[in-house]
XYZ file of C-alpha atoms in Angstrom:
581
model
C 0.000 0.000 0.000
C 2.343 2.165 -0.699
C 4.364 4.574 -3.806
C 7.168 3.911 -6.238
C 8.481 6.160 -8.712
C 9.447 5.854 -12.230
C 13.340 6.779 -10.933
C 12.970 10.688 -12.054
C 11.518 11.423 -8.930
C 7.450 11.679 -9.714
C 5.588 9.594 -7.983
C 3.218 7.324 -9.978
C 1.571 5.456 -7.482
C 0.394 4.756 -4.346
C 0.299 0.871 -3.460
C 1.362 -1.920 -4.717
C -2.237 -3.530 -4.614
C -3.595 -2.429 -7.836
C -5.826 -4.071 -10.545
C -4.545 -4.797 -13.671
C -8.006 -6.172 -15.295
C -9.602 -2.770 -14.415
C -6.648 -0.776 -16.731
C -8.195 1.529 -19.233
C -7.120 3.977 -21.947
C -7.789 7.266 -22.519
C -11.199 8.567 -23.596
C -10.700 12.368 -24.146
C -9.412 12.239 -28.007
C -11.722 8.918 -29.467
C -14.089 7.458 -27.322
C -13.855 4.416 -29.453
C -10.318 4.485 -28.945
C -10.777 4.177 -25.021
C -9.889 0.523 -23.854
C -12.854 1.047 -21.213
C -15.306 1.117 -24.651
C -16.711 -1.872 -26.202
C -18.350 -1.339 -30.066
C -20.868 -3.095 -30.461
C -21.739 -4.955 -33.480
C -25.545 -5.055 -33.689
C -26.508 -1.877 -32.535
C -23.251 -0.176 -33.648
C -22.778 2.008 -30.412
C -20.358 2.485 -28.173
C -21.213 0.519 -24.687
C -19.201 0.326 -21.844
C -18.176 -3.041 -20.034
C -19.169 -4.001 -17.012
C -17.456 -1.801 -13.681
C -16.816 0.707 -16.013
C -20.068 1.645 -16.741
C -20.898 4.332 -14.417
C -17.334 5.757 -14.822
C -17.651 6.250 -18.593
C -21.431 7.448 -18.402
C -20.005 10.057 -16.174
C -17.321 11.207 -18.451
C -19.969 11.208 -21.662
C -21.757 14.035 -19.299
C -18.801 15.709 -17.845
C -16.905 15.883 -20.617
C -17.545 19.397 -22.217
C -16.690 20.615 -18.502
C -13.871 18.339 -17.191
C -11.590 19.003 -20.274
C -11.254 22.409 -19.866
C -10.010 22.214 -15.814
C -6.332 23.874 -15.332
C -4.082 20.882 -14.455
C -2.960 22.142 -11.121
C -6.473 21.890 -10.068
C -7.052 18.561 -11.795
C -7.295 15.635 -9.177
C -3.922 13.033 -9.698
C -5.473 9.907 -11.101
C -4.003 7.521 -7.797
C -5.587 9.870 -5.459
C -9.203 8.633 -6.907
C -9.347 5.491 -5.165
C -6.896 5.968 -1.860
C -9.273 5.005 0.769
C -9.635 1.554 -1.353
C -6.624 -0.137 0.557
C -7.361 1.004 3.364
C -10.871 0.143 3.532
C -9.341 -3.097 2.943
C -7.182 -3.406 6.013
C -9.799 -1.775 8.279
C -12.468 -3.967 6.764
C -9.683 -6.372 7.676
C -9.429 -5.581 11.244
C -13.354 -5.652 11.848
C -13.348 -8.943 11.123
C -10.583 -9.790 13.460
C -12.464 -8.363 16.384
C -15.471 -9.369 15.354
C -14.143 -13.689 15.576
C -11.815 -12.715 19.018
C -14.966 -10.698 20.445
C -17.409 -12.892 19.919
C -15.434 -16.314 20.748
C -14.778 -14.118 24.398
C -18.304 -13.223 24.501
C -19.558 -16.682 24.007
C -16.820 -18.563 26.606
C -18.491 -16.369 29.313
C -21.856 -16.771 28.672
C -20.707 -20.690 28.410
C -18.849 -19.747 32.205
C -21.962 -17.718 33.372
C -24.605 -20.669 32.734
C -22.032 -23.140 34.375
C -21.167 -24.799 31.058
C -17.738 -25.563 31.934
C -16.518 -28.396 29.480
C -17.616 -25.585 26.441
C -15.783 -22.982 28.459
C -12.831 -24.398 28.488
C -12.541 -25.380 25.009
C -14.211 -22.198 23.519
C -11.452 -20.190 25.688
C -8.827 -22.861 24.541
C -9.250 -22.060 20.732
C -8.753 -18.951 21.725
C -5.911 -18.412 23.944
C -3.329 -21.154 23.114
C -3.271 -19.666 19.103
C -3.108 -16.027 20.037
C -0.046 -16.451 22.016
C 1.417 -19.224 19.737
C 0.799 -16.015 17.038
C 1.989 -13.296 19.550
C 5.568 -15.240 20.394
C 6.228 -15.950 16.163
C 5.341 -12.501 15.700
C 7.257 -11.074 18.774
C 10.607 -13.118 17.162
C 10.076 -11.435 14.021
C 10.205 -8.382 15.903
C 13.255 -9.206 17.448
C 14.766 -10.417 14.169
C 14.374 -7.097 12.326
C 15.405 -5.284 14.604
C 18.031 -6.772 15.892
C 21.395 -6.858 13.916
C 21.188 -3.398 12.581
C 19.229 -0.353 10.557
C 15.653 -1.361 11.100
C 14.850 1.248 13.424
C 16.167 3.997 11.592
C 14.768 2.277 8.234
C 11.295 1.733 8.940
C 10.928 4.977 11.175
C 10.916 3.236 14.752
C 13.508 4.887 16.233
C 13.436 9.005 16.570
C 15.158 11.050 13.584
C 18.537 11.929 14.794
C 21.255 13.760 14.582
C 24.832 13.858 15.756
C 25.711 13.534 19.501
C 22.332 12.701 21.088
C 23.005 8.819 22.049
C 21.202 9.511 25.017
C 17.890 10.074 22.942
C 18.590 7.321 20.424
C 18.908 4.948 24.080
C 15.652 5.944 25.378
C 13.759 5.482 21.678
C 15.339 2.574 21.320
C 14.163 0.875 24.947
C 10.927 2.527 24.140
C 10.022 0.637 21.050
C 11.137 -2.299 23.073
C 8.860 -1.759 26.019
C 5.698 -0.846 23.380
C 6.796 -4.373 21.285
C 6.938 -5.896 24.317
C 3.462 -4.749 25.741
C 1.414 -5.034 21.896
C 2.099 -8.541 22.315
C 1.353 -9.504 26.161
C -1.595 -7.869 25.759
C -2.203 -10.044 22.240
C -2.605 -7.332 19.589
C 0.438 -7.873 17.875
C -1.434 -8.589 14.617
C -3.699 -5.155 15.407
C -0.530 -3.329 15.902
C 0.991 -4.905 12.432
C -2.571 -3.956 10.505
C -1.956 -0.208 11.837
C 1.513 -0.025 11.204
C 0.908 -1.348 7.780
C -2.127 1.817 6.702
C 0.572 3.770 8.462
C 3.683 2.985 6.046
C 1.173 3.047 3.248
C 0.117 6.413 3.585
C 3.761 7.619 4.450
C 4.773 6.157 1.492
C 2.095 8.735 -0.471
C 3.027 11.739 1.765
C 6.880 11.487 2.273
C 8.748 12.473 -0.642
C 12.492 11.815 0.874
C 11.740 8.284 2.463
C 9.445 6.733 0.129
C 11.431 3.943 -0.279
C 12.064 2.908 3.005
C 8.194 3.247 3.849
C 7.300 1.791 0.892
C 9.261 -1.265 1.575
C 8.595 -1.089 5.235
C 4.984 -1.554 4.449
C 5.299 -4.464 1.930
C 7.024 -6.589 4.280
C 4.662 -5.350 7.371
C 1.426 -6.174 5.184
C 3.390 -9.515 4.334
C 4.211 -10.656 7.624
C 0.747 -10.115 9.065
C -1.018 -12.144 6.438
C 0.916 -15.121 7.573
C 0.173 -14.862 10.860
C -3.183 -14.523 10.315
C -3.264 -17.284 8.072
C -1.577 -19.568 10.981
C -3.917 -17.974 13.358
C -7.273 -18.441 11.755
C -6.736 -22.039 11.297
C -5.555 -22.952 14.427
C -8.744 -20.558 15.757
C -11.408 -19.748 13.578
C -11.297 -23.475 11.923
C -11.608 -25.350 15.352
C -13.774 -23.063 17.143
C -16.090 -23.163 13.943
C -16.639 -26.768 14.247
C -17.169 -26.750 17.792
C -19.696 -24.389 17.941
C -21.672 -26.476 15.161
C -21.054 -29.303 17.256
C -22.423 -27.931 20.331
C -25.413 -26.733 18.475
C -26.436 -29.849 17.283
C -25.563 -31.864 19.910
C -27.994 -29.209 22.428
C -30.499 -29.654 19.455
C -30.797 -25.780 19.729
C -28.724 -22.382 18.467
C -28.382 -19.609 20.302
C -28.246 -15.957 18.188
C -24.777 -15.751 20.147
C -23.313 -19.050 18.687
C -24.823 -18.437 15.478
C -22.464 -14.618 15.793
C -19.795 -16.635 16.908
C -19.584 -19.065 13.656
C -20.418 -17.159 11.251
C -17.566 -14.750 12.444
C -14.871 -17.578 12.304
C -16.379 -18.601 9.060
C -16.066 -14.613 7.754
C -12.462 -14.739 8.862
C -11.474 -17.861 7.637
C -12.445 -16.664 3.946
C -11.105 -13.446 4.913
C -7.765 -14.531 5.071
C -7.697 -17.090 2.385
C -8.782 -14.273 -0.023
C -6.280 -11.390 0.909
C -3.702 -14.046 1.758
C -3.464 -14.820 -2.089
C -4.193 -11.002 -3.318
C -1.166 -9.870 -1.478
C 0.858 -12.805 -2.525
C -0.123 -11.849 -6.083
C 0.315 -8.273 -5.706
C 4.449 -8.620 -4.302
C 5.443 -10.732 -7.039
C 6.417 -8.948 -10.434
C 6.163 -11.872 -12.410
C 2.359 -12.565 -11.843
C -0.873 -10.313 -12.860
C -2.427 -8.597 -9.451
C -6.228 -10.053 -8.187
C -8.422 -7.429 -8.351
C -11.043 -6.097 -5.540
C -13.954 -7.919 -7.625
C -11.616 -11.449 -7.968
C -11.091 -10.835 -4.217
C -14.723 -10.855 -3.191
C -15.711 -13.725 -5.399
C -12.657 -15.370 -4.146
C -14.127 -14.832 -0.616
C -17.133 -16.012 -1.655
C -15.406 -19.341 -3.170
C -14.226 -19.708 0.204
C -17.311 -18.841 2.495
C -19.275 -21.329 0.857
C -16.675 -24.355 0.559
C -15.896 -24.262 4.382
C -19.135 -23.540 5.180
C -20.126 -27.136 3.427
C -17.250 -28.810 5.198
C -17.510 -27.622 8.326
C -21.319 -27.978 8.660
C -20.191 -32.125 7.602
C -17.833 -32.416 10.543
C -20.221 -30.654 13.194
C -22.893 -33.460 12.247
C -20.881 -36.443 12.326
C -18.919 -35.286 15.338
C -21.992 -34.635 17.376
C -22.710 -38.523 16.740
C -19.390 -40.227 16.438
C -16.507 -38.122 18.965
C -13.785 -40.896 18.585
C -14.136 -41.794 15.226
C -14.345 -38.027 14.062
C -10.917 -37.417 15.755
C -9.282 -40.549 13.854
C -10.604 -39.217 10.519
C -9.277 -35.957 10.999
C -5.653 -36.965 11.791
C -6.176 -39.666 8.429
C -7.370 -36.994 6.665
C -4.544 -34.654 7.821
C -2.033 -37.241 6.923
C -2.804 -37.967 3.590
C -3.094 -34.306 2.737
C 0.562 -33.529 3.958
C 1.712 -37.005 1.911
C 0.126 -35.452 -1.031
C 2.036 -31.996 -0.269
C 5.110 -33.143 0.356
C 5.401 -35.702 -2.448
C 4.095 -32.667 -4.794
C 7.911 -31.437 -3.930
C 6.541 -27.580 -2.905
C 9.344 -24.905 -2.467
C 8.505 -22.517 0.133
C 10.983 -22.505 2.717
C 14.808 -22.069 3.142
C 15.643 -25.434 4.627
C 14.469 -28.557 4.160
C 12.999 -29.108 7.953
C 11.223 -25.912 7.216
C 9.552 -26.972 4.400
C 8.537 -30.140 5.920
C 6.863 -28.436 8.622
C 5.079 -25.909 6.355
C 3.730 -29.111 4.824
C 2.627 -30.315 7.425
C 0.732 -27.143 8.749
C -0.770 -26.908 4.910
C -2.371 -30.279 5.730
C -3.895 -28.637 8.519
C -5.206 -26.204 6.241
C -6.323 -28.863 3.472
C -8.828 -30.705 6.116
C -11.082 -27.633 5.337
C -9.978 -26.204 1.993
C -8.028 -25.872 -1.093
C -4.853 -24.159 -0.649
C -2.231 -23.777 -3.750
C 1.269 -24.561 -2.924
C 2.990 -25.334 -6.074
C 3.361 -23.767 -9.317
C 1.397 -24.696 -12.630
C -1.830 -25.404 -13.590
C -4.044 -26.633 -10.757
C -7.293 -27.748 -12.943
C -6.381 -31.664 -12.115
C -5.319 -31.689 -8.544
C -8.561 -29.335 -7.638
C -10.698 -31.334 -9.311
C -8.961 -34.331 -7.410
C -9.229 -32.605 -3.860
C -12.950 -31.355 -4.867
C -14.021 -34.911 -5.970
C -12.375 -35.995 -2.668
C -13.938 -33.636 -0.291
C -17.442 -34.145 -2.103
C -16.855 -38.024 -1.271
C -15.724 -37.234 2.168
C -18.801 -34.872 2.838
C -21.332 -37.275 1.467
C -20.169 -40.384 3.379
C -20.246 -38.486 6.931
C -23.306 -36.924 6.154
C -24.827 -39.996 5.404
C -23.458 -42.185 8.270
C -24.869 -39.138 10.700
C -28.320 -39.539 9.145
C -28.296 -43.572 9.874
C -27.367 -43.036 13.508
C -28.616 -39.995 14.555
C -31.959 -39.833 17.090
C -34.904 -39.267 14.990
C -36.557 -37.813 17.725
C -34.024 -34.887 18.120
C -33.171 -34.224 14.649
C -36.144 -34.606 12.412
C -36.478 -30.723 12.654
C -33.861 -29.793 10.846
C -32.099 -33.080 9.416
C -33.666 -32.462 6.133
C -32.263 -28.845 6.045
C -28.828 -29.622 7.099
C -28.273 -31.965 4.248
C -29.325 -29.216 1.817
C -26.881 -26.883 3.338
C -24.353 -29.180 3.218
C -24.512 -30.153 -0.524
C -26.136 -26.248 -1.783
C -23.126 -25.087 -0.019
C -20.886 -27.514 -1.533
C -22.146 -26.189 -4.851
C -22.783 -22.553 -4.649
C -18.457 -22.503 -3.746
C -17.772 -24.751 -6.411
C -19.626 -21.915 -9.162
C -18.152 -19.296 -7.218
C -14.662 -20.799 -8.098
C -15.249 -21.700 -11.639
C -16.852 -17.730 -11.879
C -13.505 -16.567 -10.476
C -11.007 -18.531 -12.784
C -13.450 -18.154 -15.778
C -13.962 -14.510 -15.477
C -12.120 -12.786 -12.723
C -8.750 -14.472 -12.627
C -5.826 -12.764 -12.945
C -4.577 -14.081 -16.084
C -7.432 -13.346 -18.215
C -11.081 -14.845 -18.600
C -10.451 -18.763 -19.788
C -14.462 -19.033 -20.075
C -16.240 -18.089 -23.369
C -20.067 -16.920 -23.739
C -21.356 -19.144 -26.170
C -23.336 -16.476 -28.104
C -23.010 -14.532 -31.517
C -24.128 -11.087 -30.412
C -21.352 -9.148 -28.889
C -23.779 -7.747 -26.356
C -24.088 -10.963 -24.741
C -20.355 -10.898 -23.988
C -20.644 -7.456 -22.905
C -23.317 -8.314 -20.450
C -20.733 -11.086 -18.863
C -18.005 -9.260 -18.929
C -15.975 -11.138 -21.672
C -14.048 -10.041 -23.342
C -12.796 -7.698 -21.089
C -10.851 -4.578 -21.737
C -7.632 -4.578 -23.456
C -4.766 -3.554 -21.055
C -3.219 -0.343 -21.449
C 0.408 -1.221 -20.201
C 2.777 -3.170 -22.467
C 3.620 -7.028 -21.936
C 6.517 -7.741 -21.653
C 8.515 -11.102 -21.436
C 10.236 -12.180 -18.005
C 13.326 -13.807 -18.542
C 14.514 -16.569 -17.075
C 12.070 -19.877 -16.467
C 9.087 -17.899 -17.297
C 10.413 -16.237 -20.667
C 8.010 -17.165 -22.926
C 5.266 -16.094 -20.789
C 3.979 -12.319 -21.031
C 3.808 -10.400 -17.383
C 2.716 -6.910 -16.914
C 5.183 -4.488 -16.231
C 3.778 -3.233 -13.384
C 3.423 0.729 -13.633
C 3.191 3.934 -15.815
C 6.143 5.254 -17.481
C 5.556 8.434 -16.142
C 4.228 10.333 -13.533
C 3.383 13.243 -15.110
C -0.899 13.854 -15.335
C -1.984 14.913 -18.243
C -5.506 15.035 -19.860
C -6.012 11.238 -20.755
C -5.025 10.403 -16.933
C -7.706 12.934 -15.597
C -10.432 11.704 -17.519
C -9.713 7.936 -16.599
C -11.820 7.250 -13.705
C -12.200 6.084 -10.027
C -13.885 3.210 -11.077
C -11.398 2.365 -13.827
C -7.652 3.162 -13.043
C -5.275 0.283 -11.774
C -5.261 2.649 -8.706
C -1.851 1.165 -6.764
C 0.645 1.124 -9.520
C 4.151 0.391 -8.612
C 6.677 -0.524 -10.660
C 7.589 1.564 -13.808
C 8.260 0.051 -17.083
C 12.277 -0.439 -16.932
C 14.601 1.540 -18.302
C 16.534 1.120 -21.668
C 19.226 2.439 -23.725
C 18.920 3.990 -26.944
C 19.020 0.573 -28.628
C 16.526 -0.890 -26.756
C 18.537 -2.758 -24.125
C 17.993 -2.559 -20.388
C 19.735 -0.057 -18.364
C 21.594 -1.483 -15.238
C 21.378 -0.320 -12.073
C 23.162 2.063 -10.597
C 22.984 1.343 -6.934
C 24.017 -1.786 -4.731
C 22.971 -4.934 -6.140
C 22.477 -7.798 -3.949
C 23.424 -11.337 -5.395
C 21.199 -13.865 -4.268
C 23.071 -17.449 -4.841
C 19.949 -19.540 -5.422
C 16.890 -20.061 -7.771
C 13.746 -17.422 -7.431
C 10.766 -19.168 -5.567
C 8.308 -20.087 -8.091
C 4.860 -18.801 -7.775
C 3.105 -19.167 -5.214
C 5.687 -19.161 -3.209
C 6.853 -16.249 -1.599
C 9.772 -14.460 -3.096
C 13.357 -15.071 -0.367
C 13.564 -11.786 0.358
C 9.971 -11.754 2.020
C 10.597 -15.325 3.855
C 14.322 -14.963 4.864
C 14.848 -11.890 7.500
C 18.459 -11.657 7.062
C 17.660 -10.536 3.134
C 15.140 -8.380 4.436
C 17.419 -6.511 6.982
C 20.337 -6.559 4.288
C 17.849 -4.766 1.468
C 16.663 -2.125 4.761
C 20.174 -0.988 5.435
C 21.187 -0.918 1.855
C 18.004 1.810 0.969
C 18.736 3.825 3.833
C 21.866 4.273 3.309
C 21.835 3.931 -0.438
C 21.079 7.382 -2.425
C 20.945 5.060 -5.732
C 18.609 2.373 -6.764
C 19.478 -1.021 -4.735
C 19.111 -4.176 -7.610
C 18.282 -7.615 -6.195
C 19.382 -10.656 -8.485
C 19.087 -13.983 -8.155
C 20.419 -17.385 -9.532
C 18.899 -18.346 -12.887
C 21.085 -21.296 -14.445
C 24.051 -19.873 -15.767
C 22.269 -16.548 -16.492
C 21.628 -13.611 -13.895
C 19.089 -11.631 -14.191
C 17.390 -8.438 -11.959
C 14.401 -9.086 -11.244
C 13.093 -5.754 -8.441
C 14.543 -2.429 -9.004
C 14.320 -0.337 -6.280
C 14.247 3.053 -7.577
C 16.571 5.586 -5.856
C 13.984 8.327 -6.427
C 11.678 7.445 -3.497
C-alpha cells in the first residue's frame, strides 16, 4: 500500500495492490479508442463493459466541462481510489475483532450458565493460538530489529542527529517496552494492521523516504497475512466446528453461537482471499487479483468451508472418537500429497517439511495452492475428494442420529451441506473463468457481442505493455507493473475512479537507446539460489536476514538497490528499487 516512482523522482503510485483487469485507456481524443469502450456490433454504439459503466457514463456528461479544468487543479489519477486499501485493512481488522470478540463473549456466557466443558474449550481455541501467534510474531520483531538499521529504516527509532546517544537509548528501549506490551496484551497482529495503513500512507506523503516506507509496508502487510493465516486455522477453523457441534448436539442455536460461527467462518475466507491477493500483488512476475476477484474469491471460500464444516459438526456430534481418527487420516494424507508434490517454500528442508505439514492442517477444510502450474487436475482431485468425504459423513450421521431430536432440521442440514458444496464450487469456476488474474479462460457461447458485454468477456484490453520475463518464465507475457511516467496529463484525468489500476508500482524499466535494459546504478544484492516459483513467496519476504540486508542498503543507499538472483548460468534483476523514493 504504498508509492514507487518511475526513478525521475514523480511519484506514480500509491500501493502496490492495484488491478490490472480494471486498466483503461484514454477517452478524451476517441471514445472508441478508449480501452474502457466496447463497439458493439448489432446496434453499432459504443457501450461500456461491465465496472466501467458508471465511470464512462459520467465522463460522456462531464466531458464538455472536465476538459477544460487547469491541471494544477485537476485531481492526480491515484488519489481517486486511496481510501480503497485502506478500507481493505480496516475492513480487515473488523473482522478480526469481530471472531476474538465474539469467541470471548460466548466462553463467558458458556462460564456464566455453568457450562464448563464448552468454556474451556471455547477459551482454549482462543488463547493457546493467540499467544502461539503473539511469540512468532514477537521473534520477528526481534529479528528485524536486531542486527542493525531497522529502526532507523522503517521509522521506529526518533530522527537523529549527531551527539544525542542519550535520545537514540531511550527510543530505542521505548520501542522495546511498546513491542513488548502489543504482544502480552495479544494485539500484535492489530498493531501490524496499523503499522501497515501507516507505512502506506507515508509512502504517499513522504517524498524523501518513500522507499524505506514503501518497503517497510510491503514486508509489514506480508508478515501479518501469515500470521493470520496460521492464526485463523488454528482458531477460527476449530472453534467453527465446535460451535456447530455444540449446536447440534444441544439440538438448539443460540443468536450468540450463530455470531460466533459465522464470524470464524467470515475470517477464515477473509484470510484465504487477501492471503493470495497480497501474494499476487508482491510478485512482479504474476498479474495482481483485483477487488472484484477478491470478493468472489471470498465467496469461493465462504461457501466451501461452510459445506465442510457444517459435515464435521454433524458427524462429530454422533461419532466423537471416530471423528478425531478421521481428521488426523485426513490430515495425513493431505501432507503425503504436499510433500510428495515437492513444494518450495521454505529455506531449509525441515522448514519446508513443517510448512507441509501445517498446509495439511489447512487442506482438512480447503483448497490451498502450494505449487506452481496449472491446478485444474489436482482441484478437481481434492474437490471430488472432499465431495466423497462430505457425502459419506453426512450420510453415516443420518443412519445413527436420534430421529426424535433431529427430524427438525435433518432435512435442512443436508441441503446446506450439498447447496453449499455447490454454490463454492460456481463461485470458483466464476472466479477462474472470469475474474482471474490471467485473463477470462471461459467463453459466452453467443453470436451477439452484447451478450459478452453483459458477462463481462471479453474484457478490456490492457493499457500497459507485456513484456517477457526472462529466465524460467520467458516465454510467458507479465505486466510491467506501472506507468512510465508520472506526469498527469488530460487522458489520466479523464480515466476514472472506477477504472484506473489505482496502486501502480513498478515503472516500465529503463533502456538504452538501442533498446537494451539499463543497469542499475545502486548496490545490487546477489542472491546465490533459484527465485521461488509462484506461489511461493519471493526469499527476500521469507528470509529476515535478506530483508534486513535490502533495509540498510536503501537507507543508506542514495541510488537504486538491484536484487538478483540465480537463474542457471544466467543472472538476471528481477526488483529495481528506484533511488527516487
Amino acid at each position: 500500500m504504498a508509492a514507487k516512482s518511475d526513478g525521475r523522482g514523480v511519484v506514480t503510485g500509491f500501493a502496490q495492490l492495484h488491478n490490472l483487469d480494471e486498466t483503461v485507456g484514454s477517452c478524451e481524443d476517441d471514445s472508441r479508442q478508449g480501452s474502457s469502450f466496447h463497439i458493439c456490433h448489432c446496434c453499432n454504439t459504443s457501450s461500456c463493459y461491465w465496472g466501467c459503466r458508471s465511470a464512462c457514463l459520467r465522463y460522456l456528461l462531464g466531458k464538455g466541462r472536465d476538459v477544460r479544468r487547469p491541471l494544477h487543479v485537476r485531481r492526480p489519477p491515484y488519489e481517486k481510489r486511496l481510501w480503497l486499501d485502506c478500507l481493505w485493512i480496516v475492513l480487515a481488522l473488523l473482522v478480526f475483532f469481530w471472531d476474538v470478540g465474539t469467541d470471548l463473549w460466548l466462553a463467558l456466557d458458556y462460564y456464566v450458565k455453568q457450562d464448563y466443558l464448552w468454556f474451556g474449550l471455547t477459551l482454549f481455541f482462543v488463547l493457546v493460538p493467540s499467544v502461539l501467534v503473539q511469540i512468532l510474531s514477537f521473534r520477528w520483531f526481534v529479528q528485524d530489529y536486531t542486527g542493525g538499521g531497522l529502526g532507523s529504516v522503517e521509522g521506529l527509532s526518533c530522527s537523529l542527529g549527531p551527539g544525542v546517544h542519550g535520545r537514540a537509548r531511550c527510543c530505542r528501549v521505548s520501542v522495546w517496552v511498546w513491542q513488548t506490551l502489543i504482544h502480552i496484551l495479544q494485539m500484535g497482529q492489530v498493531w501490524r494492521y496499523i503499522r501497515t495503513m501507516y507505512l502506506g500512507i507515508q509512502s504517499r506523503r513522504q517524498k524523501e523516504n518513500q522507499r524505506r516506507f514503501y518497503w517497510a509496508m510491503m514486508y509489514e502487510y506480508a508478515d501479518v497475512n501469515m500470521l493470520r493465516l496460521l492464526e485463523t486455522f488454528l482458531e477460527s477453523a476449530p472453534q467453527l466446528v465446535l460451535q456447530l457441534c455444540i449446536m447440534i448436539q444441544k439440538n438448539r442455536a443460540e443468536t450468540l453461537q450463530c455470531v460466533s460461527a459465522v464470524a470464524s467462518l467470515l475470517s477464515l475466507s477473509w484470510v484465504l482471499a487477501s492471503y493470495h491477493k497480497l501474494l499476487r500483488d508482491s510478485r512482479d512476475d504474476q498479474k495482481s487479483m483485483s477487488y472484484r476477484g477478491a470478493l468472489v474469491h471470498l465467496l469461493w471460500r465462504f461457501f466451501t468451508i461452510s459445506s465442510r464444516a457444517l459435515s464435521f459438526a454433524l458427524f462429530a456430534s454422533v461419532f466423537h472418537i471416530y471423528f478425531g481418527i478421521f481428521v488426523v487420516l485426513h490430515w495425513c494424507a493431505m501432507a503425503f500429497w504436499v510433500i510428495h508434490g515437492g513444494t518450495d517454500f521454505c529455506m531449509s528442508k525441515w522448514e519446508e517439511v513443517l510448512f507441509n505439514m501445517v498446509v495439511g492442517v489447512v487442506y482438512v477444510f480447503c483448497w490451498f495452492n502450494v505449487k506452481e502450474g496449472r491446478t485444474r487436475f489436482r482441484m478437481v482431485v481434492y474437490y471430488l475428494l472432499v465431495l466423497v468425504e462430505n457425502t459419506i459423513l453426512t450420510a453415516l450421521w443420518y443412519t445413527y442420529r436420534d430421529p426424535v431430536t433431529t427430524d427438525s432440521y435433518a432435512a435442512s442440514a443436508l441441503c446446506g451441506v450439498f447447496l453449499c458444496f455447490a454454490s463454492g464450487v460456481a463461485c470458483m469456476v466464476l472466479y477462474y473463468g472470469v475474474l482471474h488474474p490471467m485473463g477470462p479462460r471461459l467463453r459466452v457461447l453467443a453470436s451477439s457481442c452484447c451478450a459478452e458485454l453483459l458477462w463481462g468477456l471479453p474484457l478490456p484490453p490492457e493499457a500497459e505493455p507485456m513484456a517477457p520475463t526472462p529466465g524460467p518464465r520467458g516465454s510467458q507475457a507479465t505486466p510491467t507493473r506501472g506507468m512510465a511516467s508520472g506526469d498527469y496529463s488530460e487522458p489520466e484525468e479523464d480515466a476514472t475512479d472506477t477504472c484506473l489500476p489505482v496502486f501502480q508500482v513498478r515503472s516500465t524499466e529503463p533502456t538504452d537507446a538501442a533498446g537494451r535494459p539499463i543497469p542499475p546504478e545502486g548496490p545490487l544484492i546477489k542472491i546465490d539460489m533459484p527465485r521461488k516459483r509462484y506461489p511461493a513467496w519471493d526469499a527476500h519476504f521469507v528470509d529476515r536476514r535478506l530483508r534486513r540486508t535490502i533495509n540498510i542498503l536503501q537507507y543508506i543507499s542514495p541510488n537504486a538497490v538491484g536484487i538478483r538472483y540465480r537463474d542457471g548460468p544466467l543472472l538476471y534483476e528481477l526488483l529495481q528499487y528506484e533511488s527516487s523514493l
